[in-house]
CSV table of C-alpha atoms in Angstrom, one decimal:
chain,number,residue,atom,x,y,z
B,29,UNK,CA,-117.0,-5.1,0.9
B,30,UNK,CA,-120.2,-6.0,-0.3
B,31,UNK,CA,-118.9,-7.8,-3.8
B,32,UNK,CA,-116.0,-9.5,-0.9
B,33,UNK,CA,-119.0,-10.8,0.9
B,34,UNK,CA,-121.3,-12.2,-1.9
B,35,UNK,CA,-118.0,-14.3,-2.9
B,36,UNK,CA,-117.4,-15.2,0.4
B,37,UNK,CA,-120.5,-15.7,2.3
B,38,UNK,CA,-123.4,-16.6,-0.5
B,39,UNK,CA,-125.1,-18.6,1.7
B,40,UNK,CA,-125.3,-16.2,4.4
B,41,UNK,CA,-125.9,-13.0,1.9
B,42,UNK,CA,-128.8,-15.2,0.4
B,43,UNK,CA,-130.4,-15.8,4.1
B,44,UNK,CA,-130.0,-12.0,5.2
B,45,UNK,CA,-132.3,-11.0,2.2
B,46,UNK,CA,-135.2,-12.5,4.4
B,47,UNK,CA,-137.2,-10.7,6.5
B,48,UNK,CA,-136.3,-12.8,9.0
B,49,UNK,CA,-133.2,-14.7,9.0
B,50,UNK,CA,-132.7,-17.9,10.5
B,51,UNK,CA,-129.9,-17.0,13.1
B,52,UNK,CA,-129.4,-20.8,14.1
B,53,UNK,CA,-128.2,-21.2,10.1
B,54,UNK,CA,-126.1,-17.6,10.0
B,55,UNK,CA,-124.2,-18.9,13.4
B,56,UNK,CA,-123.8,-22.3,12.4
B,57,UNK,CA,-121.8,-20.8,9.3
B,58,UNK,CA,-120.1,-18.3,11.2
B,59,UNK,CA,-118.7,-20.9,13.5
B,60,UNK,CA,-117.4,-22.9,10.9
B,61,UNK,CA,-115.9,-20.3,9.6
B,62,UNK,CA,-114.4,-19.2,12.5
B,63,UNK,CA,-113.5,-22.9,13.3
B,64,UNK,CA,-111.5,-23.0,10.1
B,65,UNK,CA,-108.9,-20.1,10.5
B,66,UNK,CA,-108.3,-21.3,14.0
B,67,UNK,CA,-109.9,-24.2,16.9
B,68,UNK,CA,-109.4,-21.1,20.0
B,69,UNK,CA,-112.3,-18.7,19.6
B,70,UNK,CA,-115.4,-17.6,21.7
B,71,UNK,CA,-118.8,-16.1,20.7
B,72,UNK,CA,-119.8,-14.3,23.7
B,73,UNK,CA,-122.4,-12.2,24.9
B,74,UNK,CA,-122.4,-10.1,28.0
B,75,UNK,CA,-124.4,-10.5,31.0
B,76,UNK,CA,-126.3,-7.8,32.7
B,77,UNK,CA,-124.1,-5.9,34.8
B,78,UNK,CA,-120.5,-7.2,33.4
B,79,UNK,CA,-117.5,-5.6,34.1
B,80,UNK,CA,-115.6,-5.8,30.9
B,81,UNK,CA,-111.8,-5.3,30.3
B,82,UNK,CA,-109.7,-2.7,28.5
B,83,UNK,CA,-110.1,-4.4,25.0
B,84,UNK,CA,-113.9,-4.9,25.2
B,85,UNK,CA,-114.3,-1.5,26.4
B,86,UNK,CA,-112.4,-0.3,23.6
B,87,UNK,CA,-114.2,-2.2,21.1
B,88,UNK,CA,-117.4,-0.9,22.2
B,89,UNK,CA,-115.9,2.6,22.3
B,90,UNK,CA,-114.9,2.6,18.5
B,91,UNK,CA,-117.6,-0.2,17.7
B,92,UNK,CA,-113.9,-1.4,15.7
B,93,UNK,CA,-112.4,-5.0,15.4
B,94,UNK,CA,-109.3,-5.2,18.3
B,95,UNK,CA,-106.3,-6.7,16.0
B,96,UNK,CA,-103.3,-7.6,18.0
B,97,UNK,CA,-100.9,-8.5,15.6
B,98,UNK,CA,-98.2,-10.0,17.6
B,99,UNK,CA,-97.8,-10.2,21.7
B,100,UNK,CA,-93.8,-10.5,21.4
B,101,UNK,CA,-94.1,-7.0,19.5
B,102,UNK,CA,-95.2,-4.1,22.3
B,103,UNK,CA,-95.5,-1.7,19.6
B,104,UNK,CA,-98.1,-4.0,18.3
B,105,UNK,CA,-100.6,-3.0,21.6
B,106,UNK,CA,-100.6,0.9,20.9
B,107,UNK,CA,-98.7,1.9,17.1
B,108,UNK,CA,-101.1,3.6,15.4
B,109,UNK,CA,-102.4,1.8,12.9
B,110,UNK,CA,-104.0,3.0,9.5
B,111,UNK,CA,-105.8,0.0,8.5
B,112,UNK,CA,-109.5,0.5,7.9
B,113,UNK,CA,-112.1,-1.6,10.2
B,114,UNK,CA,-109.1,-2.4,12.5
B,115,UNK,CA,-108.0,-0.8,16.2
B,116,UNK,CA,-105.3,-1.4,18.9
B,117,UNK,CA,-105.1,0.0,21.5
B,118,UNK,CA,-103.6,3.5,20.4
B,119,UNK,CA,-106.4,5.8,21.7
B,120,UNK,CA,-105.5,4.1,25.3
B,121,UNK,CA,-102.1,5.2,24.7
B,122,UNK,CA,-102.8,8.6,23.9
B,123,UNK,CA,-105.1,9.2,26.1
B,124,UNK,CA,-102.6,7.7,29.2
B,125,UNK,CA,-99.4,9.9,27.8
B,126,UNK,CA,-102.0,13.0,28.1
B,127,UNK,CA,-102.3,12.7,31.6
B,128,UNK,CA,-98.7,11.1,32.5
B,129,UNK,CA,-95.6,10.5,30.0
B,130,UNK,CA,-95.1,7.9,27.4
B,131,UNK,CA,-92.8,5.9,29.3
B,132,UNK,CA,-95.7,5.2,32.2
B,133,UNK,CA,-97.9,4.4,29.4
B,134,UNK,CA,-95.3,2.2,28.1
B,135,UNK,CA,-94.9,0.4,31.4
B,136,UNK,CA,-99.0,-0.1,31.7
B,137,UNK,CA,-98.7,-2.2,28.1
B,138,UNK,CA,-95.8,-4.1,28.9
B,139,UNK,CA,-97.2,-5.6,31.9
B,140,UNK,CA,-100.4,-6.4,29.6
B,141,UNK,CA,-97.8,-8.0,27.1
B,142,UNK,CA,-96.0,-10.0,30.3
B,143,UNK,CA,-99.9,-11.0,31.1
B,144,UNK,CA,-100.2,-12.8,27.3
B,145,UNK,CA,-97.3,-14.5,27.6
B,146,UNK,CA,-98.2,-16.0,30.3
B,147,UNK,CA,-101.5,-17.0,28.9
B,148,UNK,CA,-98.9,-18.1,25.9
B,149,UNK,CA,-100.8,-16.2,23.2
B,150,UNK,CA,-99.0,-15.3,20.2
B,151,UNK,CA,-101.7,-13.2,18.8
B,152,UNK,CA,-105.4,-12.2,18.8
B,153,UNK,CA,-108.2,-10.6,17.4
B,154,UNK,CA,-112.0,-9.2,19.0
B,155,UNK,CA,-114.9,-8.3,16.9
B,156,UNK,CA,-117.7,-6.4,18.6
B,157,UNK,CA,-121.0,-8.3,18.6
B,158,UNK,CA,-123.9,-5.7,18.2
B,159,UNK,CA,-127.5,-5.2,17.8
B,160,UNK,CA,-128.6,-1.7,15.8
B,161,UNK,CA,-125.3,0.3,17.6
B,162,UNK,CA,-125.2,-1.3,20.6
B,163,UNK,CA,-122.0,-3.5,21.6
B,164,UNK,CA,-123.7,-6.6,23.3
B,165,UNK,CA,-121.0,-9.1,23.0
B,166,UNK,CA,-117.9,-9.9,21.3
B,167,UNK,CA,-116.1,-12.9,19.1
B,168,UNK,CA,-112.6,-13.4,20.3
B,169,UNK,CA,-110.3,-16.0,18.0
B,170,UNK,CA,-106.6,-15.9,19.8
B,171,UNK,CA,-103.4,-18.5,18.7
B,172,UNK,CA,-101.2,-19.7,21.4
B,173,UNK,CA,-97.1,-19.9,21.0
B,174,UNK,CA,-97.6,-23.1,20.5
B,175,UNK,CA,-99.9,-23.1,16.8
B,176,UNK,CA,-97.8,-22.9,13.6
B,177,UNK,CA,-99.0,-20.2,12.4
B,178,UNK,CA,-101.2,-16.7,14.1
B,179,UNK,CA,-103.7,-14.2,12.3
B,180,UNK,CA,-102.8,-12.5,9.5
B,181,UNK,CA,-104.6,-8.8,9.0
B,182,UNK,CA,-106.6,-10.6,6.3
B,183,UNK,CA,-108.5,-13.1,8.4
B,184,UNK,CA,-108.5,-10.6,11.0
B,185,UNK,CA,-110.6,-8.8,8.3
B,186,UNK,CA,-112.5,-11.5,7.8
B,187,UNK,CA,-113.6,-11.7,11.2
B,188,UNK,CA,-115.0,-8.4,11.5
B,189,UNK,CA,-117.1,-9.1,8.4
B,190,UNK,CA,-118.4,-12.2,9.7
B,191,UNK,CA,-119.1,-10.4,12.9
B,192,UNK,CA,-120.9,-7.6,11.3
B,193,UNK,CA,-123.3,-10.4,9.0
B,194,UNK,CA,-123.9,-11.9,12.6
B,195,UNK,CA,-124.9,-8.3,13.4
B,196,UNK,CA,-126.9,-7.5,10.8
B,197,UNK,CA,-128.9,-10.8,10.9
B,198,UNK,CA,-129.4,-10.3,14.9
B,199,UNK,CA,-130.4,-6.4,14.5
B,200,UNK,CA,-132.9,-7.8,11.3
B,201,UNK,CA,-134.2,-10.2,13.3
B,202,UNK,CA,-135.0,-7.8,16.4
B,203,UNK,CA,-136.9,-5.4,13.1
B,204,UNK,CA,-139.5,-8.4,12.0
B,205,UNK,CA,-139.8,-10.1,15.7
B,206,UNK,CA,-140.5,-6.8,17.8
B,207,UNK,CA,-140.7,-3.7,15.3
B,208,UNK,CA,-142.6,-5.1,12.2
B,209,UNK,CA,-145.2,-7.1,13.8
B,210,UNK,CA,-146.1,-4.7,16.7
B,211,UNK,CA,-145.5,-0.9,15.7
B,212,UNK,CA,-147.9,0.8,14.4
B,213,UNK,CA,-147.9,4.1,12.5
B,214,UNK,CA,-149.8,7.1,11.3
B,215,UNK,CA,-149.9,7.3,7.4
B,216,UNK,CA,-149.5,10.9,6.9
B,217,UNK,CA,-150.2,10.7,2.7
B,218,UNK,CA,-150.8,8.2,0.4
B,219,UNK,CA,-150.9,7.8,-3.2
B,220,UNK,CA,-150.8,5.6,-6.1
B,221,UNK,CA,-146.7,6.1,-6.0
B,222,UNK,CA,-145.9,6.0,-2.8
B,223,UNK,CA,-146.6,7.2,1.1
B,224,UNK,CA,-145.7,10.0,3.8
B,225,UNK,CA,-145.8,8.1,7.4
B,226,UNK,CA,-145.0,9.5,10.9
B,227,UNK,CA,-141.7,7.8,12.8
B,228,UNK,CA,-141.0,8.8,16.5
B,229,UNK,CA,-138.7,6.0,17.3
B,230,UNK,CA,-135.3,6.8,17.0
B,231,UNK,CA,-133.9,3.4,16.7
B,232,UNK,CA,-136.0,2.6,13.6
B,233,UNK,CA,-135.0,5.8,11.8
B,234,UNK,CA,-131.5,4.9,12.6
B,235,UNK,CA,-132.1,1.8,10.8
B,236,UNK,CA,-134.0,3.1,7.8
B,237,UNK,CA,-130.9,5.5,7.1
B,238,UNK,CA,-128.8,2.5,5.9
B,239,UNK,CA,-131.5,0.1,5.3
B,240,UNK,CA,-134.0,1.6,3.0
B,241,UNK,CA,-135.8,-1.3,1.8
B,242,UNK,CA,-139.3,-2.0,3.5
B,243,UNK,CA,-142.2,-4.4,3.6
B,244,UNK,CA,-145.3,-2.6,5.0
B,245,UNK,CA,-148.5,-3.9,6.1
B,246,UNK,CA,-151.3,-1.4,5.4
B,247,UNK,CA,-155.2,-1.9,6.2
B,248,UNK,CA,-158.0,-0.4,4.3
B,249,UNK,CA,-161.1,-1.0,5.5
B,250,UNK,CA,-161.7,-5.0,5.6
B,251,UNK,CA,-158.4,-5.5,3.1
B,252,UNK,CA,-154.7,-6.2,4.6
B,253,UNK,CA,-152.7,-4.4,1.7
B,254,UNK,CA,-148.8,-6.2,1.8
B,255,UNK,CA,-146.3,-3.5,-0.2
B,256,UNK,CA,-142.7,-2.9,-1.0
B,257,UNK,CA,-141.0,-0.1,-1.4
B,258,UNK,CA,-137.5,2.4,-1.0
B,259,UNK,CA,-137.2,5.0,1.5
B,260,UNK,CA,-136.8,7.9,-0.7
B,261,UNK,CA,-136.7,11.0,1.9
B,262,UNK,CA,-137.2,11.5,5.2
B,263,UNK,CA,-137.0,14.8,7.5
B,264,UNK,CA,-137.4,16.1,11.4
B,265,UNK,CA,-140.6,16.9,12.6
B,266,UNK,CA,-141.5,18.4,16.3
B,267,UNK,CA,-142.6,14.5,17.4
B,268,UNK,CA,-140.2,12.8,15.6
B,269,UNK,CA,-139.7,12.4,11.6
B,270,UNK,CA,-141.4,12.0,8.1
B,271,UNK,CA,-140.8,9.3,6.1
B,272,UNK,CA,-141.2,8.9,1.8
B,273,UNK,CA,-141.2,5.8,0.9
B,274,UNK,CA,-142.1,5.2,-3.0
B,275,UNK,CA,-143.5,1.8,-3.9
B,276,UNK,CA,-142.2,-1.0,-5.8
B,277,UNK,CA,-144.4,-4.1,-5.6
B,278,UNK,CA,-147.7,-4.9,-4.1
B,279,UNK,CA,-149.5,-8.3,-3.4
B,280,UNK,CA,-152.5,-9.3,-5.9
B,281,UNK,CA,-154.9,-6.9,-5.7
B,282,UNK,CA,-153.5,-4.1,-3.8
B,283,UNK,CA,-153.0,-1.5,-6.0
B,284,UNK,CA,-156.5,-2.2,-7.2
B,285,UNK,CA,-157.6,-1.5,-3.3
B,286,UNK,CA,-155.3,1.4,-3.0
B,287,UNK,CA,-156.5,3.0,-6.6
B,288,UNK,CA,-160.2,3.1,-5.5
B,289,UNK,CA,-159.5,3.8,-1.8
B,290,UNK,CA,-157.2,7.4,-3.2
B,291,UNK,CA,-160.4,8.0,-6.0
B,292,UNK,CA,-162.4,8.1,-3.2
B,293,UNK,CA,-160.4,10.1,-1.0
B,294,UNK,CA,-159.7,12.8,-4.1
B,295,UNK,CA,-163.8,12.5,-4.5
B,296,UNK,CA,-164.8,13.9,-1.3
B,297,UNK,CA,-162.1,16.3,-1.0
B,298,UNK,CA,-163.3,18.4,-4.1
B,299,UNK,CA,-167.2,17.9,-3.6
């Protein structure tokens, strides 16, 4: 996935290696894209209190891509389907034939499918908008019986990537607009190497676990120290968790601050 999107998406790959992306650029490229595999699509985000239907429930169930492959096919609303990244609605199903019998369950989905064709929609596909792993939205693309052509499982692929770069850039951008420039945090160790810190917010360890890279703003005495480095470990602790993190770069000077703030440190220790 990543080597599809590098080919794909340079231009948006290159902007999510910021600390702060510019979401006005990553949308304006997602819409095109979007734009480009067909005119009938939506980017929406969900208001306070919104009742939302079977499919975006369902999508923010499985936090999944909704792929509807054809509306004249009712197999295509609940047949299981094995595809990776892709769901229907076959967990509906199941769940429905649990408590009644498949030919109910049947009946539910045809009247869904007489719905669409009244809408005229030959097929469609919903990608969950999220920030961290919350489902706040959604990007529906849909083609009508009246388009040449509908959406292959490819481009419906292709949506949920662009979806989850839109993610990513929105979740990123929550990090260094909120987290990064207001949290503070207890350095447990340090060292020339690397540093121990204290981490009771759950949502930022969640994010560290897949996103291990960090810039990290550290202030010794009268000197703002800028470092980068890899989370390398991390582990439970009765207020909340441990994190390693070994360094990597430093701006000018730093390691000289950090190398005679630690000789000074190991100096009083062992007097």
């Amino acid at each position: 996935t990543g080597q599809i999107l590098e080919a794909r998406y340079p231009a948006i790959v290159d902007e999510l290696r910021k600390d702060e992306p510019d979401l006005y650029l990553v949308n304006h490229i997602v819409t095109e894209e979007l734009e480009a595999m067909a005119p009938a699509f939506e980017i929406k985000f969900y208001p306070e209190g919104y009742k939302r239907s079977m499919m975006e429930t369902s999508i923010a169930h499985e936090k999944k891509t909704f792929y509807l492959k054809s509306v004249g096919d009712i197999e295509s609303y609940y047949k299981f389907r094995p595809t990776f990244g892709l769901i229907n609605f076959n967990r509906e199903y199941r769940q429905q034939i649990r408590i009644s019998s498949e030919e109910d369950a049947a009946k539910d989905f045809a009247r869904m499918q007489q719905e669409d064709m009244h809408s005229h929609l030959a097929n469609y596909v919903c990608a969950p908008l999220m920030i961290f792993d919350s489902v706040i939205g959604h990007i529906y693309v849909h083609t009508s019986v009246f388009d040449r052509y509908t959406l292959s499982e490819d481009q419906a692929l292709q949506i949920d990537m662009l979806a989850q770069l839109l993610n990513y850039a929105m979740s990123k951008t929550v990090i260094a607009r909120s987290y990064f420039r207001h949290t503070f945090t207890r350095v447990v160790n340090i060292s020339m190497g690397g540093l121990l810190f204290e981490l009771n917010n759950r949502t930022i360890f969640d994010y560290l676990t897949f996103h291990d890279q960090l810039n990290m703003e550290i202030q010794i005495r009268h000197h703002l120290m800028h470092l980068h480095g890899e989370v390398t470990r991390y582990y439970p602790t009765r207020e909340g968790f441990n994190v390693g993190v070994q360094f990597h770069r430093s701006g000018p000077d730093d390691y000289r601050t950090l190398q005679n703030f630690v000789a000074e440190r190991s100096r009083l220790m062992f007097e």
